[in-house]
mmCIF file of C-alpha atoms in Angstrom:
data_model
loop_
_atom_site.group_PDB
_atom_site.id
_atom_site.type_symbol
_atom_site.label_atom_id
_atom_site.label_comp_id
_atom_site.label_asym_id
_atom_site.label_seq_id
_atom_site.Cartn_x
_atom_site.Cartn_y
_atom_site.Cartn_z
ATOM 1 C CA MET A 57 -17.180 -5.579 9.424
ATOM 2 C CA LYS A 58 -17.347 -6.446 5.704
ATOM 3 C CA HIS A 59 -21.120 -6.914 5.684
ATOM 4 C CA LEU A 60 -21.538 -3.394 7.026
ATOM 5 C CA LEU A 61 -19.775 -1.778 4.078
ATOM 6 C CA LEU A 62 -20.142 -3.963 1.019
ATOM 7 C CA PRO A 63 -23.613 -4.329 -0.501
ATOM 8 C CA ARG A 64 -25.112 -7.760 -0.950
ATOM 9 C CA GLY A 65 -24.035 -9.199 -4.300
ATOM 10 C CA TYR A 66 -21.038 -6.854 -4.627
ATOM 11 C CA LYS A 67 -19.109 -9.410 -6.685
ATOM 12 C CA HIS A 68 -21.620 -9.141 -9.512
ATOM 13 C CA ALA A 69 -21.754 -5.495 -10.519
ATOM 14 C CA GLU A 70 -24.181 -5.980 -13.409
ATOM 15 C CA LEU A 71 -26.780 -7.676 -11.220
ATOM 16 C CA LEU A 72 -26.132 -5.276 -8.361
ATOM 17 C CA HIS A 73 -26.612 -2.320 -10.672
ATOM 18 C CA LYS A 74 -29.899 -3.694 -11.993
ATOM 19 C CA ARG A 75 -31.088 -4.398 -8.442
ATOM 20 C CA LEU A 76 -30.261 -0.847 -7.345
ATOM 21 C CA GLN A 77 -31.976 0.596 -10.401
ATOM 22 C CA SER A 78 -35.103 -1.393 -9.623
ATOM 23 C CA LYS A 79 -35.445 0.236 -6.212
ATOM 24 C CA SER A 80 -37.138 3.551 -5.621
ATOM 25 C CA GLU A 81 -35.283 6.538 -4.210
ATOM 26 C CA VAL A 82 -37.265 6.134 -0.992
ATOM 27 C CA GLU A 83 -36.117 2.513 -0.633
ATOM 28 C CA LEU A 84 -32.472 3.409 -1.289
ATOM 29 C CA ILE A 85 -32.543 6.216 1.251
ATOM 30 C CA ARG A 86 -34.155 3.942 3.843
ATOM 31 C CA THR A 87 -31.508 1.270 3.247
ATOM 32 C CA GLY A 88 -28.726 3.842 3.527
ATOM 33 C CA LYS A 89 -30.076 5.131 6.831
ATOM 34 C CA THR A 90 -30.285 1.618 8.239
ATOM 35 C CA ARG A 91 -26.725 0.811 7.198
ATOM 36 C CA VAL A 92 -25.238 3.990 8.641
ATOM 37 C CA LEU A 93 -26.915 3.371 12.000
ATOM 38 C CA ARG A 94 -25.648 -0.226 12.063
ATOM 39 C CA LEU A 95 -22.141 0.992 11.261
ATOM 40 C CA PHE A 96 -22.295 3.636 14.004
ATOM 41 C CA HIS A 97 -23.268 1.135 16.702
ATOM 42 C CA SER A 98 -20.673 -1.381 15.522
ATOM 43 C CA MET A 99 -17.967 1.293 15.669
ATOM 44 C CA VAL A 100 -18.962 2.294 19.196
ATOM 45 C CA LYS A 101 -18.718 -1.356 20.199
ATOM 46 C CA ASN A 102 -15.531 -2.329 18.350
ATOM 47 C CA VAL A 103 -13.362 0.781 17.864
ATOM 48 C CA PRO A 104 -11.876 1.964 21.190
ATOM 49 C CA ALA A 105 -11.079 5.469 19.959
ATOM 50 C CA TYR A 106 -14.571 6.064 18.653
ATOM 51 C CA SER A 107 -16.161 4.686 21.799
ATOM 52 C CA ASP A 108 -14.089 7.108 23.874
ATOM 53 C CA PHE A 109 -14.818 9.981 21.497
ATOM 54 C CA ILE A 110 -18.554 9.413 21.763
ATOM 55 C CA GLU A 111 -18.414 9.122 25.562
ATOM 56 C CA LYS A 112 -16.398 12.327 25.954
ATOM 57 C CA HIS A 113 -18.937 14.195 23.852
ATOM 58 C CA ASN A 114 -21.732 12.974 26.134
ATOM 59 C CA VAL A 115 -23.449 10.951 23.430
ATOM 60 C CA GLU A 116 -25.503 8.007 24.640
ATOM 61 C CA PRO A 117 -25.279 5.359 21.865
ATOM 62 C CA SER A 118 -28.577 3.756 22.864
ATOM 63 C CA GLY A 119 -30.251 7.076 22.109
ATOM 64 C CA ILE A 120 -29.061 7.063 18.488
ATOM 65 C CA THR A 121 -31.975 5.252 16.883
ATOM 66 C CA ASN A 122 -32.624 7.272 13.744
ATOM 67 C CA VAL A 123 -30.820 9.542 11.318
ATOM 68 C CA THR A 124 -32.248 12.674 12.922
ATOM 69 C CA ASN A 125 -30.438 12.145 16.224
ATOM 70 C CA PHE A 126 -27.469 10.608 14.360
ATOM 71 C CA MET A 127 -26.963 14.039 12.765
ATOM 72 C CA ASP A 128 -26.358 15.476 16.237
ATOM 73 C CA ILE A 129 -23.211 13.376 16.721
ATOM 74 C CA PRO A 130 -20.036 15.533 16.640
ATOM 75 C CA THR A 131 -18.002 15.110 13.478
ATOM 76 C CA ILE A 132 -14.455 13.795 13.618
ATOM 77 C CA ASP A 133 -11.372 15.345 12.019
ATOM 78 C CA LYS A 134 -7.615 14.931 12.104
ATOM 79 C CA ASP A 135 -7.096 17.043 15.193
ATOM 80 C CA ASN A 136 -9.975 15.925 17.419
ATOM 81 C CA TYR A 137 -9.767 12.252 16.496
ATOM 82 C CA LEU A 138 -7.051 10.871 14.212
ATOM 83 C CA ARG A 139 -4.115 12.620 15.872
ATOM 84 C CA LYS A 140 -5.587 12.369 19.344
ATOM 85 C CA TYR A 141 -5.659 8.563 19.595
ATOM 86 C CA SER A 142 -3.058 5.881 19.026
ATOM 87 C CA ARG A 143 -3.277 3.869 15.814
ATOM 88 C CA ASN A 144 -4.156 0.778 17.828
ATOM 89 C CA LYS A 145 -7.196 2.467 19.353
ATOM 90 C CA LEU A 146 -8.290 3.786 15.966
ATOM 91 C CA CYS A 147 -8.434 0.285 14.489
ATOM 92 C CA TRP A 148 -11.249 -2.235 14.604
ATOM 93 C CA ASN A 149 -10.932 -4.255 17.826
ATOM 94 C CA GLY A 150 -8.097 -1.946 18.873
ATOM 95 C CA ASP A 151 -5.537 -3.997 16.968
ATOM 96 C CA PHE A 152 -3.070 -2.379 14.579
ATOM 97 C CA SER A 153 0.124 -4.202 15.477
ATOM 98 C CA ASN A 154 -1.053 -7.740 14.688
ATOM 99 C CA GLU A 155 -2.545 -7.013 11.270
ATOM 100 C CA SER A 156 -1.052 -6.382 7.831
ATOM 101 C CA TRP A 157 -1.902 -3.144 6.084
ATOM 102 C CA VAL A 158 -1.326 -0.932 3.095
ATOM 103 C CA ILE A 159 -0.220 2.401 4.521
ATOM 104 C CA SER A 160 -1.436 5.469 2.643
ATOM 105 C CA THR A 161 -1.228 9.175 3.290
ATOM 106 C CA THR A 162 -3.454 12.183 2.861
ATOM 107 C CA SER A 163 -2.287 14.996 0.590
ATOM 108 C CA GLY A 164 -1.313 17.289 3.437
ATOM 109 C CA SER A 165 -3.342 20.143 1.956
ATOM 110 C CA THR A 166 -4.599 21.109 5.420
ATOM 111 C CA GLY A 167 -1.215 20.752 7.131
ATOM 112 C CA VAL A 168 0.954 17.720 7.944
ATOM 113 C CA PRO A 169 -0.072 14.598 5.976
ATOM 114 C CA TYR A 170 -1.705 11.856 8.012
ATOM 115 C CA TYR A 171 -0.603 8.248 7.522
ATOM 116 C CA PHE A 172 -3.412 5.739 7.804
ATOM 117 C CA PRO A 173 -3.805 1.980 7.252
ATOM 118 C CA ARG A 174 -6.242 0.250 4.965
ATOM 119 C CA THR A 175 -7.064 -3.340 4.035
ATOM 120 C CA ASP A 176 -8.337 -4.997 0.880
ATOM 121 C CA LEU A 177 -11.870 -4.292 2.123
ATOM 122 C CA GLN A 178 -11.544 -0.651 1.066
ATOM 123 C CA ASP A 179 -10.139 -1.721 -2.316
ATOM 124 C CA LYS A 180 -13.094 -4.065 -2.872
ATOM 125 C CA PHE A 181 -15.560 -1.337 -1.964
ATOM 126 C CA LEU A 182 -14.025 1.087 -4.465
ATOM 127 C CA ALA A 183 -13.734 -1.644 -7.100
ATOM 128 C CA VAL A 184 -17.449 -2.471 -7.080
ATOM 129 C CA THR A 185 -18.482 1.187 -7.247
ATOM 130 C CA SER A 186 -15.907 1.807 -9.996
ATOM 131 C CA GLU A 187 -17.196 -1.155 -11.970
ATOM 132 C CA MET A 188 -20.791 0.069 -11.839
ATOM 133 C CA TYR A 189 -19.679 3.605 -12.741
ATOM 134 C CA LEU A 190 -17.555 2.435 -15.675
ATOM 135 C CA ARG A 191 -20.282 0.130 -16.952
ATOM 136 C CA SER A 192 -22.942 2.848 -16.754
ATOM 137 C CA ASN A 193 -20.951 5.774 -18.097
ATOM 138 C CA PHE A 194 -18.308 4.234 -20.364
ATOM 139 C CA HIS A 195 -19.805 0.833 -21.272
ATOM 140 C CA ILE A 196 -16.604 -1.063 -20.545
ATOM 141 C CA GLN A 197 -18.519 -4.312 -21.017
ATOM 142 C CA ASP A 198 -18.686 -3.483 -24.741
ATOM 143 C CA LYS A 199 -15.460 -1.585 -25.437
ATOM 144 C CA SER A 200 -11.736 -2.145 -25.050
ATOM 145 C CA THR A 201 -10.554 0.537 -22.650
ATOM 146 C CA LEU A 202 -7.324 2.134 -21.535
ATOM 147 C CA TYR A 203 -7.548 3.771 -18.117
ATOM 148 C CA ILE A 204 -4.846 6.371 -17.509
ATOM 149 C CA ASP A 205 -4.286 6.756 -13.781
ATOM 150 C CA ALA A 206 -3.214 10.400 -13.584
ATOM 151 C CA PHE A 207 -3.689 10.741 -9.839
ATOM 152 C CA PRO A 208 -0.582 11.250 -7.670
ATOM 153 C CA MET A 209 1.145 7.937 -7.099
ATOM 154 C CA GLY A 210 3.481 6.875 -4.302
ATOM 155 C CA ALA A 211 2.093 6.890 -0.770
ATOM 156 C CA TRP A 212 -0.865 9.144 -1.632
ATOM 157 C CA ILE A 213 -4.195 7.395 -1.513
ATOM 158 C CA GLY A 214 -5.678 8.536 -4.823
ATOM 159 C CA GLY A 215 -3.348 6.962 -7.364
ATOM 160 C CA VAL A 216 -2.717 3.615 -5.693
ATOM 161 C CA PHE A 217 -6.362 3.274 -4.648
ATOM 162 C CA THR A 218 -7.457 3.823 -8.253
ATOM 163 C CA TYR A 219 -4.846 1.408 -9.587
ATOM 164 C CA GLU A 220 -5.997 -1.378 -7.257
ATOM 165 C CA SER A 221 -9.677 -0.876 -8.057
ATOM 166 C CA ILE A 222 -9.159 -0.885 -11.842
ATOM 167 C CA LYS A 223 -7.022 -4.012 -11.575
ATOM 168 C CA GLN A 224 -9.790 -5.771 -9.675
ATOM 169 C CA VAL A 225 -12.305 -4.698 -12.315
ATOM 170 C CA ALA A 226 -10.021 -6.026 -15.074
ATOM 171 C CA GLU A 227 -9.663 -9.366 -13.309
ATOM 172 C CA LYS A 228 -13.396 -9.932 -13.827
ATOM 173 C CA GLY A 229 -12.826 -10.300 -17.554
ATOM 174 C CA TYR A 230 -13.305 -6.786 -18.903
ATOM 175 C CA ARG A 231 -11.053 -5.611 -21.707
ATOM 176 C CA ILE A 232 -9.659 -2.792 -19.619
ATOM 177 C CA SER A 233 -5.972 -1.944 -19.260
ATOM 178 C CA ILE A 234 -4.299 0.574 -16.981
ATOM 179 C CA ILE A 235 -1.198 2.722 -17.178
ATOM 180 C CA THR A 236 0.116 4.807 -14.275
ATOM 181 C CA PRO A 237 1.921 7.993 -15.370
ATOM 182 C CA GLY A 238 0.665 9.775 -12.275
ATOM 183 C CA ILE A 239 0.579 13.571 -12.409
ATOM 184 C CA HIS A 240 3.215 13.861 -15.144
ATOM 185 C CA LYS A 241 1.268 15.639 -17.880
ATOM 186 C CA GLN A 242 3.678 14.880 -20.697
ATOM 187 C CA GLU A 243 3.620 11.187 -19.854
ATOM 188 C CA VAL A 244 -0.182 11.251 -19.999
ATOM 189 C CA ILE A 245 -0.027 12.942 -23.407
ATOM 190 C CA ASN A 246 2.582 10.447 -24.641
ATOM 191 C CA ALA A 247 0.412 7.508 -23.547
ATOM 192 C CA ILE A 248 -2.583 8.912 -25.413
ATOM 193 C CA LYS A 249 -0.548 9.547 -28.567
ATOM 194 C CA GLN A 250 1.075 6.124 -28.641
ATOM 195 C CA LEU A 251 -1.793 3.937 -27.431
ATOM 196 C CA SER A 252 -4.967 5.617 -28.656
ATOM 197 C CA ASN A 253 -5.252 3.481 -31.809
ATOM 198 C CA ASP A 254 -5.114 0.257 -29.779
ATOM 199 C CA PHE A 255 -8.286 0.872 -27.758
ATOM 200 C CA ASP A 256 -11.887 1.753 -28.433
ATOM 201 C CA GLN A 257 -11.703 4.429 -25.740
ATOM 202 C CA ILE A 258 -9.338 6.070 -23.289
ATOM 203 C CA ILE A 259 -10.345 7.289 -19.826
ATOM 204 C CA VAL A 260 -8.114 9.723 -17.940
ATOM 205 C CA GLY A 261 -8.622 9.614 -14.189
ATOM 206 C CA ALA A 262 -7.274 12.735 -12.502
#
């Protein structure tokens, strides 16, 4: 599944960024459409829950050949998909029990939080996009940086997801450090007061 999500050359953000910048908007859109169709057909083939979902909504996968008819596919949500199927059936190859996961949870803003598994694949995907974003907007390749992770920590996806991605970026040799006060405003303020003179810049992620 990795090749369906991670762009070619994802380990080298600088080169990937230059390659993406060299492409026209038309090329990028065409590539995105191709990738989403490939992912759809792979999910139908390898994810039991999604295969059943598509069948019950009378969608013929062989008829989904372009983005126009892809847009006709019913959307999934917590009630019609995530809570309707077992975790095994929701996983790639229908296998939850025999894999190792990081379990995260949604915020619960729309009701009861939903607990879902993720692997390092999702962390790598966020890390490469974070690296390109931080290089382009904050020039972390040229500046020492403190990243304050002010997203909720614990089981919630935002804080831990961000922490993992920034750590992976740092491991590539950037002078970027991270601190995790979470949503505690005074702790964020204290970190800025005490550490601001030690870095060229401070980024607060919230």
